[in-house]
JSON list of C-alpha atoms in Angstrom, two decimals:
[
{"chain": "A", "resi": 18, "resn": "ARG", "atom": "CA", "xyz": [0.00, 0.01, 0.00]},
{"chain": "A", "resi": 19, "resn": "PRO", "atom": "CA", "xyz": [1.47, 3.39, -0.90]},
{"chain": "A", "resi": 20, "resn": "GLU", "atom": "CA", "xyz": [2.51, 5.55, 2.05]},
{"chain": "A", "resi": 21, "resn": "ASP", "atom": "CA", "xyz": [0.45, 8.48, 0.82]},
{"chain": "A", "resi": 22, "resn": "ARG", "atom": "CA", "xyz": [-3.14, 7.21, 0.59]},
{"chain": "A", "resi": 23, "resn": "SER", "atom": "CA", "xyz": [-4.43, 10.68, -0.38]},
{"chain": "A", "resi": 24, "resn": "SER", "atom": "CA", "xyz": [-3.59, 9.80, -4.00]},
{"chain": "A", "resi": 25, "resn": "VAL", "atom": "CA", "xyz": [-6.42, 9.07, -6.39]},
{"chain": "A", "resi": 26, "resn": "ILE", "atom": "CA", "xyz": [-7.71, 5.53, -6.02]},
{"chain": "A", "resi": 27, "resn": "ALA", "atom": "CA", "xyz": [-8.58, 5.08, -9.70]},
{"chain": "A", "resi": 28, "resn": "ALA", "atom": "CA", "xyz": [-5.07, 5.96, -10.87]},
{"chain": "A", "resi": 29, "resn": "GLU", "atom": "CA", "xyz": [-3.33, 3.07, -9.13]},
{"chain": "A", "resi": 30, "resn": "ILE", "atom": "CA", "xyz": [-1.98, 0.50, -11.62]},
{"chain": "A", "resi": 31, "resn": "PRO", "atom": "CA", "xyz": [-0.28, -2.46, -9.86]},
{"chain": "A", "resi": 32, "resn": "VAL", "atom": "CA", "xyz": [2.10, -5.07, -11.15]},
{"chain": "A", "resi": 33, "resn": "PHE", "atom": "CA", "xyz": [-0.29, -8.05, -11.38]},
{"chain": "A", "resi": 34, "resn": "LEU", "atom": "CA", "xyz": [-3.16, -6.98, -13.54]},
{"chain": "A", "resi": 35, "resn": "ASN", "atom": "CA", "xyz": [-6.73, -8.13, -13.81]},
{"chain": "A", "resi": 36, "resn": "VAL", "atom": "CA", "xyz": [-8.66, -6.53, -16.60]},
{"chain": "A", "resi": 37, "resn": "ARG", "atom": "CA", "xyz": [-12.36, -6.21, -16.00]},
{"chain": "A", "resi": 38, "resn": "PHE", "atom": "CA", "xyz": [-15.17, -4.69, -17.99]},
{"chain": "A", "resi": 39, "resn": "VAL", "atom": "CA", "xyz": [-17.41, -2.20, -16.13]},
{"chain": "A", "resi": 40, "resn": "PRO", "atom": "CA", "xyz": [-20.80, -1.82, -17.94]},
{"chain": "A", "resi": 41, "resn": "GLU", "atom": "CA", "xyz": [-22.40, 1.44, -18.63]},
{"chain": "A", "resi": 42, "resn": "ILE", "atom": "CA", "xyz": [-25.30, 2.31, -16.27]},
{"chain": "A", "resi": 43, "resn": "CYS", "atom": "CA", "xyz": [-28.42, 3.92, -17.63]},
{"chain": "A", "resi": 44, "resn": "GLU", "atom": "CA", "xyz": [-29.98, 6.88, -15.76]},
{"chain": "A", "resi": 45, "resn": "SER", "atom": "CA", "xyz": [-33.48, 5.59, -16.56]},
{"chain": "A", "resi": 46, "resn": "ASP", "atom": "CA", "xyz": [-32.91, 2.29, -14.96]},
{"chain": "A", "resi": 47, "resn": "LEU", "atom": "CA", "xyz": [-30.03, -0.05, -14.00]},
{"chain": "A", "resi": 48, "resn": "ARG", "atom": "CA", "xyz": [-29.84, -2.22, -17.09]},
{"chain": "A", "resi": 49, "resn": "THR", "atom": "CA", "xyz": [-26.24, -2.70, -18.13]},
{"chain": "A", "resi": 50, "resn": "ASP", "atom": "CA", "xyz": [-26.68, -2.50, -21.86]},
{"chain": "A", "resi": 51, "resn": "CYS", "atom": "CA", "xyz": [-28.65, 0.78, -22.14]},
{"chain": "A", "resi": 52, "resn": "GLY", "atom": "CA", "xyz": [-30.39, -0.72, -25.13]},
{"chain": "A", "resi": 53, "resn": "THR", "atom": "CA", "xyz": [-27.41, -0.36, -27.42]},
{"chain": "A", "resi": 54, "resn": "GLY", "atom": "CA", "xyz": [-25.41, -3.48, -26.80]},
{"chain": "A", "resi": 55, "resn": "ARG", "atom": "CA", "xyz": [-22.55, -4.16, -24.46]},
{"chain": "A", "resi": 56, "resn": "THR", "atom": "CA", "xyz": [-21.12, -0.71, -23.70]},
{"chain": "A", "resi": 57, "resn": "GLY", "atom": "CA", "xyz": [-18.91, 0.62, -20.92]},
{"chain": "A", "resi": 58, "resn": "LYS", "atom": "CA", "xyz": [-15.23, 0.88, -20.24]},
{"chain": "A", "resi": 59, "resn": "THR", "atom": "CA", "xyz": [-12.33, -1.48, -19.35]},
{"chain": "A", "resi": 60, "resn": "ILE", "atom": "CA", "xyz": [-10.45, -0.77, -16.15]},
{"chain": "A", "resi": 61, "resn": "ILE", "atom": "CA", "xyz": [-7.36, -2.34, -14.75]},
{"chain": "A", "resi": 62, "resn": "LEU", "atom": "CA", "xyz": [-7.58, -3.91, -11.29]},
{"chain": "A", "resi": 63, "resn": "SER", "atom": "CA", "xyz": [-5.53, -6.08, -9.02]},
{"chain": "A", "resi": 64, "resn": "VAL", "atom": "CA", "xyz": [-7.23, -8.16, -6.36]},
{"chain": "A", "resi": 65, "resn": "MET", "atom": "CA", "xyz": [-3.85, -9.68, -5.47]},
{"chain": "A", "resi": 66, "resn": "GLU", "atom": "CA", "xyz": [-2.36, -6.33, -4.45]},
{"chain": "A", "resi": 67, "resn": "ASP", "atom": "CA", "xyz": [-5.54, -4.78, -3.23]},
{"chain": "A", "resi": 68, "resn": "PRO", "atom": "CA", "xyz": [-6.79, -7.02, -0.44]},
{"chain": "A", "resi": 69, "resn": "MET", "atom": "CA", "xyz": [-10.22, -6.89, 1.17]},
{"chain": "A", "resi": 70, "resn": "ARG", "atom": "CA", "xyz": [-10.79, -3.66, 3.10]},
{"chain": "A", "resi": 71, "resn": "ARG", "atom": "CA", "xyz": [-13.70, -2.23, 5.08]},
{"chain": "A", "resi": 72, "resn": "VAL", "atom": "CA", "xyz": [-14.10, 1.08, 3.29]},
{"chain": "A", "resi": 73, "resn": "GLY", "atom": "CA", "xyz": [-16.24, 3.99, 4.45]},
{"chain": "A", "resi": 74, "resn": "ILE", "atom": "CA", "xyz": [-17.62, 6.22, 1.59]},
{"chain": "A", "resi": 75, "resn": "LEU", "atom": "CA", "xyz": [-18.11, 9.83, 2.53]},
{"chain": "A", "resi": 76, "resn": "GLY", "atom": "CA", "xyz": [-19.63, 11.64, -0.42]},
{"chain": "A", "resi": 77, "resn": "GLY", "atom": "CA", "xyz": [-21.00, 15.10, -1.07]},
{"chain": "A", "resi": 78, "resn": "THR", "atom": "CA", "xyz": [-20.32, 18.22, -3.04]},
{"chain": "A", "resi": 79, "resn": "PHE", "atom": "CA", "xyz": [-17.68, 19.38, -0.53]},
{"chain": "A", "resi": 80, "resn": "ASP", "atom": "CA", "xyz": [-18.31, 22.98, -1.57]},
{"chain": "A", "resi": 81, "resn": "PRO", "atom": "CA", "xyz": [-16.23, 23.46, 0.51]},
{"chain": "A", "resi": 82, "resn": "VAL", "atom": "CA", "xyz": [-15.10, 20.51, 2.65]},
{"chain": "A", "resi": 83, "resn": "HIS", "atom": "CA", "xyz": [-15.14, 21.50, 6.37]},
{"chain": "A", "resi": 84, "resn": "ASN", "atom": "CA", "xyz": [-14.22, 20.27, 9.83]},
{"chain": "A", "resi": 85, "resn": "GLY", "atom": "CA", "xyz": [-17.61, 18.62, 10.27]},
{"chain": "A", "resi": 86, "resn": "HIS", "atom": "CA", "xyz": [-16.90, 16.28, 7.34]},
{"chain": "A", "resi": 87, "resn": "LEU", "atom": "CA", "xyz": [-13.57, 15.33, 8.82]},
{"chain": "A", "resi": 88, "resn": "LEU", "atom": "CA", "xyz": [-15.00, 14.67, 12.25]},
{"chain": "A", "resi": 89, "resn": "LEU", "atom": "CA", "xyz": [-17.75, 12.49, 10.84]},
{"chain": "A", "resi": 90, "resn": "GLY", "atom": "CA", "xyz": [-15.19, 10.46, 8.87]},
{"chain": "A", "resi": 91, "resn": "GLU", "atom": "CA", "xyz": [-13.01, 10.07, 11.90]},
{"chain": "A", "resi": 92, "resn": "GLN", "atom": "CA", "xyz": [-15.87, 8.94, 14.07]},
{"chain": "A", "resi": 93, "resn": "ALA", "atom": "CA", "xyz": [-17.08, 6.38, 11.55]},
{"chain": "A", "resi": 94, "resn": "TYR", "atom": "CA", "xyz": [-13.51, 5.06, 11.13]},
{"chain": "A", "resi": 95, "resn": "ARG", "atom": "CA", "xyz": [-13.06, 4.57, 14.87]},
{"chain": "A", "resi": 96, "resn": "GLU", "atom": "CA", "xyz": [-16.49, 3.30, 15.80]},
{"chain": "A", "resi": 97, "resn": "TYR", "atom": "CA", "xyz": [-16.74, 0.65, 13.06]},
{"chain": "A", "resi": 98, "resn": "GLY", "atom": "CA", "xyz": [-13.09, -0.43, 12.74]},
{"chain": "A", "resi": 99, "resn": "LEU", "atom": "CA", "xyz": [-12.86, 0.70, 9.10]},
{"chain": "A", "resi": 100, "resn": "ASP", "atom": "CA", "xyz": [-9.62, 0.47, 7.18]},
{"chain": "A", "resi": 101, "resn": "GLU", "atom": "CA", "xyz": [-10.09, 3.64, 5.09]},
{"chain": "A", "resi": 102, "resn": "ILE", "atom": "CA", "xyz": [-12.51, 6.48, 4.52]},
{"chain": "A", "resi": 103, "resn": "TRP", "atom": "CA", "xyz": [-12.84, 7.46, 0.87]},
{"chain": "A", "resi": 104, "resn": "PHE", "atom": "CA", "xyz": [-13.78, 11.14, 0.41]},
{"chain": "A", "resi": 105, "resn": "MET", "atom": "CA", "xyz": [-15.67, 11.22, -2.85]},
{"chain": "A", "resi": 106, "resn": "PRO", "atom": "CA", "xyz": [-16.79, 14.59, -4.23]},
{"chain": "A", "resi": 107, "resn": "SER", "atom": "CA", "xyz": [-19.88, 14.34, -6.39]},
{"chain": "A", "resi": 108, "resn": "GLY", "atom": "CA", "xyz": [-19.77, 15.32, -10.09]},
{"chain": "A", "resi": 109, "resn": "HIS", "atom": "CA", "xyz": [-23.20, 16.61, -11.09]},
{"chain": "A", "resi": 110, "resn": "PRO", "atom": "CA", "xyz": [-25.58, 15.93, -8.22]},
{"chain": "A", "resi": 111, "resn": "PRO", "atom": "CA", "xyz": [-29.13, 16.22, -9.51]},
{"chain": "A", "resi": 112, "resn": "HIS", "atom": "CA", "xyz": [-30.40, 17.73, -6.23]},
{"chain": "A", "resi": 113, "resn": "LYS", "atom": "CA", "xyz": [-27.99, 20.73, -6.52]},
{"chain": "A", "resi": 114, "resn": "LYS", "atom": "CA", "xyz": [-29.35, 22.20, -9.76]},
{"chain": "A", "resi": 115, "resn": "SER", "atom": "CA", "xyz": [-30.77, 25.17, -7.93]},
{"chain": "A", "resi": 116, "resn": "ARG", "atom": "CA", "xyz": [-27.36, 26.78, -7.43]},
{"chain": "A", "resi": 117, "resn": "LEU", "atom": "CA", "xyz": [-23.98, 26.90, -9.17]},
{"chain": "A", "resi": 118, "resn": "VAL", "atom": "CA", "xyz": [-21.54, 24.32, -7.76]},
{"chain": "A", "resi": 119, "resn": "THR", "atom": "CA", "xyz": [-17.84, 25.18, -7.62]},
{"chain": "A", "resi": 120, "resn": "GLN", "atom": "CA", "xyz": [-15.68, 23.59, -10.37]},
{"chain": "A", "resi": 121, "resn": "GLY", "atom": "CA", "xyz": [-14.69, 19.96, -9.70]},
{"chain": "A", "resi": 122, "resn": "LYS", "atom": "CA", "xyz": [-10.93, 20.65, -9.78]},
{"chain": "A", "resi": 123, "resn": "GLU", "atom": "CA", "xyz": [-11.18, 23.25, -7.03]},
{"chain": "A", "resi": 124, "resn": "ARG", "atom": "CA", "xyz": [-13.39, 21.00, -4.82]},
{"chain": "A", "resi": 125, "resn": "GLU", "atom": "CA", "xyz": [-10.91, 18.17, -5.48]},
{"chain": "A", "resi": 126, "resn": "ASP", "atom": "CA", "xyz": [-7.96, 20.32, -4.45]},
{"chain": "A", "resi": 127, "resn": "MET", "atom": "CA", "xyz": [-9.66, 21.37, -1.22]},
{"chain": "A", "resi": 128, "resn": "VAL", "atom": "CA", "xyz": [-10.51, 17.78, -0.24]},
{"chain": "A", "resi": 129, "resn": "LYS", "atom": "CA", "xyz": [-6.98, 16.66, -0.89]},
{"chain": "A", "resi": 130, "resn": "LEU", "atom": "CA", "xyz": [-5.61, 19.48, 1.29]},
{"chain": "A", "resi": 131, "resn": "ALA", "atom": "CA", "xyz": [-8.08, 18.74, 4.06]},
{"chain": "A", "resi": 132, "resn": "ILE", "atom": "CA", "xyz": [-7.23, 14.99, 4.33]},
{"chain": "A", "resi": 133, "resn": "ALA", "atom": "CA", "xyz": [-3.51, 15.07, 3.52]},
{"chain": "A", "resi": 134, "resn": "SER", "atom": "CA", "xyz": [-2.36, 14.60, 7.12]},
{"chain": "A", "resi": 135, "resn": "VAL", "atom": "CA", "xyz": [-4.58, 11.57, 7.86]},
{"chain": "A", "resi": 136, "resn": "SER", "atom": "CA", "xyz": [-3.18, 8.30, 6.55]},
{"chain": "A", "resi": 137, "resn": "TYR", "atom": "CA", "xyz": [-6.56, 6.46, 6.37]},
{"chain": "A", "resi": 138, "resn": "PHE", "atom": "CA", "xyz": [-8.40, 9.31, 4.71]},
{"chain": "A", "resi": 139, "resn": "VAL", "atom": "CA", "xyz": [-8.26, 8.68, 0.92]},
{"chain": "A", "resi": 140, "resn": "TYR", "atom": "CA", "xyz": [-9.29, 10.89, -2.00]},
{"chain": "A", "resi": 141, "resn": "SER", "atom": "CA", "xyz": [-11.39, 9.24, -4.69]},
{"chain": "A", "resi": 142, "resn": "ASP", "atom": "CA", "xyz": [-12.46, 10.77, -8.03]},
{"chain": "A", "resi": 143, "resn": "PHE", "atom": "CA", "xyz": [-14.79, 7.91, -8.74]},
{"chain": "A", "resi": 144, "resn": "GLU", "atom": "CA", "xyz": [-17.83, 10.20, -8.98]},
{"chain": "A", "resi": 145, "resn": "LEU", "atom": "CA", "xyz": [-16.18, 13.46, -10.06]},
{"chain": "A", "resi": 146, "resn": "LYS", "atom": "CA", "xyz": [-14.88, 12.00, -13.37]},
{"chain": "A", "resi": 147, "resn": "ARG", "atom": "CA", "xyz": [-18.17, 10.53, -14.42]},
{"chain": "A", "resi": 148, "resn": "GLU", "atom": "CA", "xyz": [-20.23, 12.48, -16.93]},
{"chain": "A", "resi": 149, "resn": "GLY", "atom": "CA", "xyz": [-23.80, 13.53, -16.44]},
{"chain": "A", "resi": 150, "resn": "ASN", "atom": "CA", "xyz": [-25.87, 13.31, -13.24]},
{"chain": "A", "resi": 151, "resn": "THR", "atom": "CA", "xyz": [-24.35, 11.10, -10.56]},
{"chain": "A", "resi": 152, "resn": "TYR", "atom": "CA", "xyz": [-26.62, 8.92, -8.46]},
{"chain": "A", "resi": 153, "resn": "THR", "atom": "CA", "xyz": [-25.58, 6.93, -5.36]},
{"chain": "A", "resi": 154, "resn": "ALA", "atom": "CA", "xyz": [-27.16, 3.74, -6.68]},
{"chain": "A", "resi": 155, "resn": "GLN", "atom": "CA", "xyz": [-25.01, 3.91, -9.79]},
{"chain": "A", "resi": 156, "resn": "THR", "atom": "CA", "xyz": [-21.89, 4.78, -7.88]},
{"chain": "A", "resi": 157, "resn": "LEU", "atom": "CA", "xyz": [-22.22, 1.84, -5.51]},
{"chain": "A", "resi": 158, "resn": "THR", "atom": "CA", "xyz": [-23.04, -0.50, -8.42]},
{"chain": "A", "resi": 159, "resn": "LEU", "atom": "CA", "xyz": [-19.82, 0.54, -10.18]},
{"chain": "A", "resi": 160, "resn": "LEU", "atom": "CA", "xyz": [-17.73, 0.39, -6.96]},
{"chain": "A", "resi": 161, "resn": "ARG", "atom": "CA", "xyz": [-18.93, -3.15, -6.31]},
{"chain": "A", "resi": 162, "resn": "GLU", "atom": "CA", "xyz": [-17.93, -4.02, -9.88]},
{"chain": "A", "resi": 163, "resn": "ALA", "atom": "CA", "xyz": [-14.51, -2.41, -9.60]},
{"chain": "A", "resi": 164, "resn": "TYR", "atom": "CA", "xyz": [-13.63, -3.51, -6.05]},
{"chain": "A", "resi": 165, "resn": "PRO", "atom": "CA", "xyz": [-15.52, -6.78, -5.42]},
{"chain": "A", "resi": 166, "resn": "GLN", "atom": "CA", "xyz": [-13.16, -7.67, -2.58]},
{"chain": "A", "resi": 167, "resn": "HIS", "atom": "CA", "xyz": [-14.10, -4.62, -0.43]},
{"chain": "A", "resi": 168, "resn": "GLU", "atom": "CA", "xyz": [-17.01, -4.12, 2.00]},
{"chain": "A", "resi": 169, "resn": "PHE", "atom": "CA", "xyz": [-18.48, -0.65, 1.65]},
{"chain": "A", "resi": 170, "resn": "TYR", "atom": "CA", "xyz": [-20.00, 1.43, 4.39]},
{"chain": "A", "resi": 171, "resn": "PHE", "atom": "CA", "xyz": [-21.94, 4.49, 3.11]},
{"chain": "A", "resi": 172, "resn": "ILE", "atom": "CA", "xyz": [-21.80, 7.32, 5.61]},
{"chain": "A", "resi": 173, "resn": "ILE", "atom": "CA", "xyz": [-24.89, 9.57, 5.77]},
{"chain": "A", "resi": 174, "resn": "GLY", "atom": "CA", "xyz": [-26.61, 12.07, 8.02]},
{"chain": "A", "resi": 175, "resn": "ALA", "atom": "CA", "xyz": [-29.97, 11.69, 9.68]},
{"chain": "A", "resi": 176, "resn": "ASP", "atom": "CA", "xyz": [-31.57, 13.77, 6.88]},
{"chain": "A", "resi": 177, "resn": "SER", "atom": "CA", "xyz": [-30.51, 11.21, 4.29]},
{"chain": "A", "resi": 178, "resn": "LEU", "atom": "CA", "xyz": [-31.79, 8.35, 6.46]},
{"chain": "A", "resi": 179, "resn": "TYR", "atom": "CA", "xyz": [-35.26, 9.98, 6.55]},
{"chain": "A", "resi": 180, "resn": "GLU", "atom": "CA", "xyz": [-35.25, 10.91, 2.88]},
{"chain": "A", "resi": 181, "resn": "ILE", "atom": "CA", "xyz": [-33.56, 7.85, 1.32]},
{"chain": "A", "resi": 182, "resn": "GLU", "atom": "CA", "xyz": [-36.81, 6.46, -0.09]},
{"chain": "A", "resi": 183, "resn": "GLN", "atom": "CA", "xyz": [-36.98, 9.59, -2.33]},
{"chain": "A", "resi": 184, "resn": "TRP", "atom": "CA", "xyz": [-33.55, 8.70, -3.82]},
{"chain": "A", "resi": 185, "resn": "TYR", "atom": "CA", "xyz": [-32.88, 7.15, -7.20]},
{"chain": "A", "resi": 186, "resn": "HIS", "atom": "CA", "xyz": [-33.33, 3.30, -6.66]},
{"chain": "A", "resi": 187, "resn": "PRO", "atom": "CA", "xyz": [-33.00, 3.38, -2.86]},
{"chain": "A", "resi": 188, "resn": "GLU", "atom": "CA", "xyz": [-33.37, -0.38, -2.71]},
{"chain": "A", "resi": 189, "resn": "LEU", "atom": "CA", "xyz": [-30.03, -0.72, -4.54]},
{"chain": "A", "resi": 190, "resn": "VAL", "atom": "CA", "xyz": [-28.24, 1.77, -2.33]},
{"chain": "A", "resi": 191, "resn": "ILE", "atom": "CA", "xyz": [-29.38, -0.16, 0.73]},
{"chain": "A", "resi": 192, "resn": "LYS", "atom": "CA", "xyz": [-28.53, -3.53, -0.79]},
{"chain": "A", "resi": 193, "resn": "GLN", "atom": "CA", "xyz": [-24.97, -2.69, -1.82]},
{"chain": "A", "resi": 194, "resn": "ALA", "atom": "CA", "xyz": [-23.62, -1.07, 1.33]},
{"chain": "A", "resi": 195, "resn": "VAL", "atom": "CA", "xyz": [-23.96, -0.89, 5.08]},
{"chain": "A", "resi": 196, "resn": "LEU", "atom": "CA", "xyz": [-25.49, 2.47, 6.01]},
{"chain": "A", "resi": 197, "resn": "LEU", "atom": "CA", "xyz": [-23.72, 4.40, 8.77]},
{"chain": "A", "resi": 198, "resn": "ALA", "atom": "CA", "xyz": [-26.06, 7.18, 9.90]},
{"chain": "A", "resi": 199, "resn": "ALA", "atom": "CA", "xyz": [-25.10, 10.06, 12.10]},
{"chain": "A", "resi": 200, "resn": "ALA", "atom": "CA", "xyz": [-27.83, 10.62, 14.65]},
{"chain": "A", "resi": 201, "resn": "ARG", "atom": "CA", "xyz": [-28.03, 14.41, 14.44]},
{"chain": "A", "resi": 202, "resn": "PRO", "atom": "CA", "xyz": [-30.87, 17.00, 14.45]},
{"chain": "A", "resi": 203, "resn": "TYR", "atom": "CA", "xyz": [-33.23, 16.95, 11.53]},
{"chain": "A", "resi": 204, "resn": "GLU", "atom": "CA", "xyz": [-35.47, 19.99, 10.96]},
{"chain": "A", "resi": 205, "resn": "LYS", "atom": "CA", "xyz": [-38.50, 18.50, 9.24]},
{"chain": "A", "resi": 206, "resn": "GLU", "atom": "CA", "xyz": [-41.21, 16.55, 11.08]},
{"chain": "A", "resi": 207, "resn": "HIS", "atom": "CA", "xyz": [-40.11, 12.95, 11.38]},
{"chain": "A", "resi": 208, "resn": "PRO", "atom": "CA", "xyz": [-40.55, 9.70, 13.34]},
{"chain": "A", "resi": 209, "resn": "ASN", "atom": "CA", "xyz": [-38.17, 8.74, 16.08]},
{"chain": "A", "resi": 210, "resn": "PHE", "atom": "CA", "xyz": [-34.64, 7.98, 14.81]},
{"chain": "A", "resi": 211, "resn": "GLU", "atom": "CA", "xyz": [-34.66, 4.46, 16.14]},
{"chain": "A", "resi": 212, "resn": "LYS", "atom": "CA", "xyz": [-38.09, 3.87, 14.58]},
{"chain": "A", "resi": 213, "resn": "GLN", "atom": "CA", "xyz": [-36.79, 5.02, 11.19]},
{"chain": "A", "resi": 214, "resn": "VAL", "atom": "CA", "xyz": [-33.85, 2.63, 11.48]},
{"chain": "A", "resi": 215, "resn": "LYS", "atom": "CA", "xyz": [-36.18, -0.27, 12.32]},
{"chain": "A", "resi": 216, "resn": "TYR", "atom": "CA", "xyz": [-38.57, 0.66, 9.52]},
{"chain": "A", "resi": 217, "resn": "LEU", "atom": "CA", "xyz": [-35.78, 0.52, 6.88]},
{"chain": "A", "resi": 218, "resn": "GLN", "atom": "CA", "xyz": [-34.44, -2.70, 8.34]},
{"chain": "A", "resi": 219, "resn": "GLU", "atom": "CA", "xyz": [-37.89, -4.32, 8.03]},
{"chain": "A", "resi": 220, "resn": "LYS", "atom": "CA", "xyz": [-38.80, -2.96, 4.63]},
{"chain": "A", "resi": 221, "resn": "PHE", "atom": "CA", "xyz": [-35.46, -3.29, 2.86]},
{"chain": "A", "resi": 222, "resn": "ASP", "atom": "CA", "xyz": [-33.48, -5.71, 5.05]},
{"chain": "A", "resi": 223, "resn": "ALA", "atom": "CA", "xyz": [-31.15, -2.76, 5.51]},
{"chain": "A", "resi": 224, "resn": "ARG", "atom": "CA", "xyz": [-27.89, -3.00, 7.39]},
{"chain": "A", "resi": 225, "resn": "ILE", "atom": "CA", "xyz": [-27.67, 0.19, 9.45]},
{"chain": "A", "resi": 226, "resn": "GLY", "atom": "CA", "xyz": [-25.16, 1.34, 12.02]},
{"chain": "A", "resi": 227, "resn": "VAL", "atom": "CA", "xyz": [-25.52, 4.50, 14.06]},
{"chain": "A", "resi": 228, "resn": "ILE", "atom": "CA", "xyz": [-22.59, 6.92, 14.44]},
{"chain": "A", "resi": 229, "resn": "ARG", "atom": "CA", "xyz": [-22.40, 8.68, 17.81]},
{"chain": "A", "resi": 230, "resn": "PHE", "atom": "CA", "xyz": [-21.68, 12.07, 16.32]},
{"chain": "A", "resi": 231, "resn": "GLU", "atom": "CA", "xyz": [-21.68, 15.44, 18.16]},
{"chain": "A", "resi": 232, "resn": "GLU", "atom": "CA", "xyz": [-23.12, 17.86, 15.71]},
{"chain": "A", "resi": 233, "resn": "MET", "atom": "CA", "xyz": [-20.77, 20.76, 14.78]},
{"chain": "A", "resi": 234, "resn": "ASP", "atom": "CA", "xyz": [-22.32, 24.09, 14.10]},
{"chain": "A", "resi": 235, "resn": "VAL", "atom": "CA", "xyz": [-20.89, 24.22, 10.61]},
{"chain": "A", "resi": 236, "resn": "SER", "atom": "CA", "xyz": [-22.12, 23.74, 7.02]},
{"chain": "A", "resi": 237, "resn": "SER", "atom": "CA", "xyz": [-20.72, 24.43, 3.58]},
{"chain": "A", "resi": 238, "resn": "ARG", "atom": "CA", "xyz": [-23.56, 26.97, 2.99]},
{"chain": "A", "resi": 239, "resn": "GLN", "atom": "CA", "xyz": [-22.58, 28.82, 6.20]},
{"chain": "A", "resi": 240, "resn": "ILE", "atom": "CA", "xyz": [-18.93, 28.92, 5.08]},
{"chain": "A", "resi": 241, "resn": "ARG", "atom": "CA", "xyz": [-19.82, 30.34, 1.63]},
{"chain": "A", "resi": 242, "resn": "LYS", "atom": "CA", "xyz": [-21.98, 32.99, 3.26]},
{"chain": "A", "resi": 243, "resn": "ALA", "atom": "CA", "xyz": [-19.17, 33.89, 5.69]},
{"chain": "A", "resi": 244, "resn": "VAL", "atom": "CA", "xyz": [-16.61, 34.33, 2.97]},
{"chain": "A", "resi": 245, "resn": "ALA", "atom": "CA", "xyz": [-18.98, 36.48, 0.90]},
{"chain": "A", "resi": 246, "resn": "LEU", "atom": "CA", "xyz": [-19.46, 38.70, 3.98]},
{"chain": "A", "resi": 247, "resn": "GLY", "atom": "CA", "xyz": [-15.78, 38.91, 4.67]},
{"chain": "A", "resi": 248, "resn": "GLN", "atom": "CA", "xyz": [-16.01, 36.92, 7.93]},
{"chain": "A", "resi": 249, "resn": "SER", "atom": "CA", "xyz": [-13.35, 34.54, 9.26]},
{"chain": "A", "resi": 250, "resn": "ILE", "atom": "CA", "xyz": [-13.70, 30.80, 8.59]},
{"chain": "A", "resi": 251, "resn": "LYS", "atom": "CA", "xyz": [-10.50, 29.70, 10.40]},
{"chain": "A", "resi": 252, "resn": "ASP", "atom": "CA", "xyz": [-12.46, 27.67, 12.94]},
{"chain": "A", "resi": 253, "resn": "LEU", "atom": "CA", "xyz": [-14.68, 25.96, 10.32]},
{"chain": "A", "resi": 254, "resn": "VAL", "atom": "CA", "xyz": [-12.23, 24.52, 7.80]},
{"chain": "A", "resi": 255, "resn": "PRO", "atom": "CA", "xyz": [-8.65, 23.23, 7.97]},
{"chain": "A", "resi": 256, "resn": "GLY", "atom": "CA", "xyz": [-5.98, 25.94, 7.58]},
{"chain": "A", "resi": 257, "resn": "PRO", "atom": "CA", "xyz": [-4.89, 24.82, 4.06]},
{"chain": "A", "resi": 258, "resn": "VAL", "atom": "CA", "xyz": [-8.43, 24.91, 2.86]},
{"chain": "A", "resi": 259, "resn": "ALA", "atom": "CA", "xyz": [-9.00, 28.47, 4.23]},
{"chain": "A", "resi": 260, "resn": "GLY", "atom": "CA", "xyz": [-5.78, 29.48, 2.48]},
{"chain": "A", "resi": 261, "resn": "TYR", "atom": "CA", "xyz": [-6.89, 27.92, -0.84]},
{"chain": "A", "resi": 262, "resn": "ILE", "atom": "CA", "xyz": [-10.22, 29.67, -0.70]},
{"chain": "A", "resi": 263, "resn": "ARG", "atom": "CA", "xyz": [-8.55, 32.98, -0.05]},
{"chain": "A", "resi": 264, "resn": "ILE", "atom": "CA", "xyz": [-5.83, 32.61, -2.72]},
{"chain": "A", "resi": 265, "resn": "HIS", "atom": "CA", "xyz": [-8.30, 31.42, -5.42]},
{"chain": "A", "resi": 266, "resn": "GLY", "atom": "CA", "xyz": [-10.92, 33.99, -4.54]},
{"chain": "A", "resi": 267, "resn": "LEU", "atom": "CA", "xyz": [-13.68, 31.42, -4.03]},
{"chain": "A", "resi": 268, "resn": "TYR", "atom": "CA", "xyz": [-17.14, 32.36, -2.70]},
{"chain": "A", "resi": 269, "resn": "ARG", "atom": "CA", "xyz": [-16.51, 36.08, -2.74]},
{"chain": "A", "resi": 270, "resn": "GLU", "atom": "CA", "xyz": [-19.47, 36.92, -4.92]},
{"chain": "A", "resi": 271, "resn": "ALA", "atom": "CA", "xyz": [-22.75, 37.99, -3.33]},
{"chain": "A", "resi": 272, "resn": "PHE", "atom": "CA", "xyz": [-24.30, 35.07, -1.38]},
{"chain": "A", "resi": 273, "resn": "ASP", "atom": "CA", "xyz": [-27.54, 34.03, -3.03]},
{"chain": "A", "resi": 274, "resn": "ASP", "atom": "CA", "xyz": [-28.02, 30.30, -2.19]}
]
C-alpha cells in the first residue's frame, strides 16, 4: 500500500493486472446494456495487491469541505473499525441544480488539502470523473464491480436516512452497502430516529449502524456565506483549505443560495 493514501484511487496501476469490463449504467434504470449492446469501459484492477478492506464512503459536493466532514469520517472510522475512509466529491448531483456548484478541480484540491495529514483518509475521483448526473445507486453499483473484494460502508446524516426512499433506486443503495447514519438533528417533522432505522431494516432488510456524532455548528452553506461577507472561517475549515479559498478567490461573490 502506498504511504500517501491521499492519491487518487482510480489511478493506481499495480504489477499483477486483472482486466475487467465495467458496464455502462443507464439513468433511466439499472440495465447494463442501455439498449445499445454491451457498452462501458475497461479498467485495470488487481485483487492480489488490493486485499479486502472495510471502506467508508463519505460523499458530497464538498463545496467546501469542512471540519464537520472530517469529524464524521473520523468517528465512523473509529466506531466501526474501518480500514479507510474514501472522500468522494460528487460530479453533477441532480439535487443541486438550484445553485452553481464550484468547479470539480477546485473542490478536489480542497478535499486533498483537508485530508492530507490523515493516513486512512483517501481521496477518490470515482464520481467526479463521471459524466452527467451522478446517483448513489449507480456509484455503488460501479464500486462493487470495480472492487468486489471490499466491503463498503456508506456514511450519511440523519436527513438522508429519513429521505432515502426519495432517492434514485433506494433499494439498490441499501442492498450494496452498510449504511452508517449520524444521529443528528433533523429540521422536518419525522418519526423517532430508532423507529426510522427499524422501519428501513424491516422494509429493505437494511444493514444500518448509528454513528455517535456530536453535531458541529458548521455547514458548507454557512462557510460560503461567511466568505462572501468577509467573515473569518478559520475555525470551520482546515487551515490549508482556508488558504486555498482565499488565494483562489472562491465564494466572494454575493451570497444568493
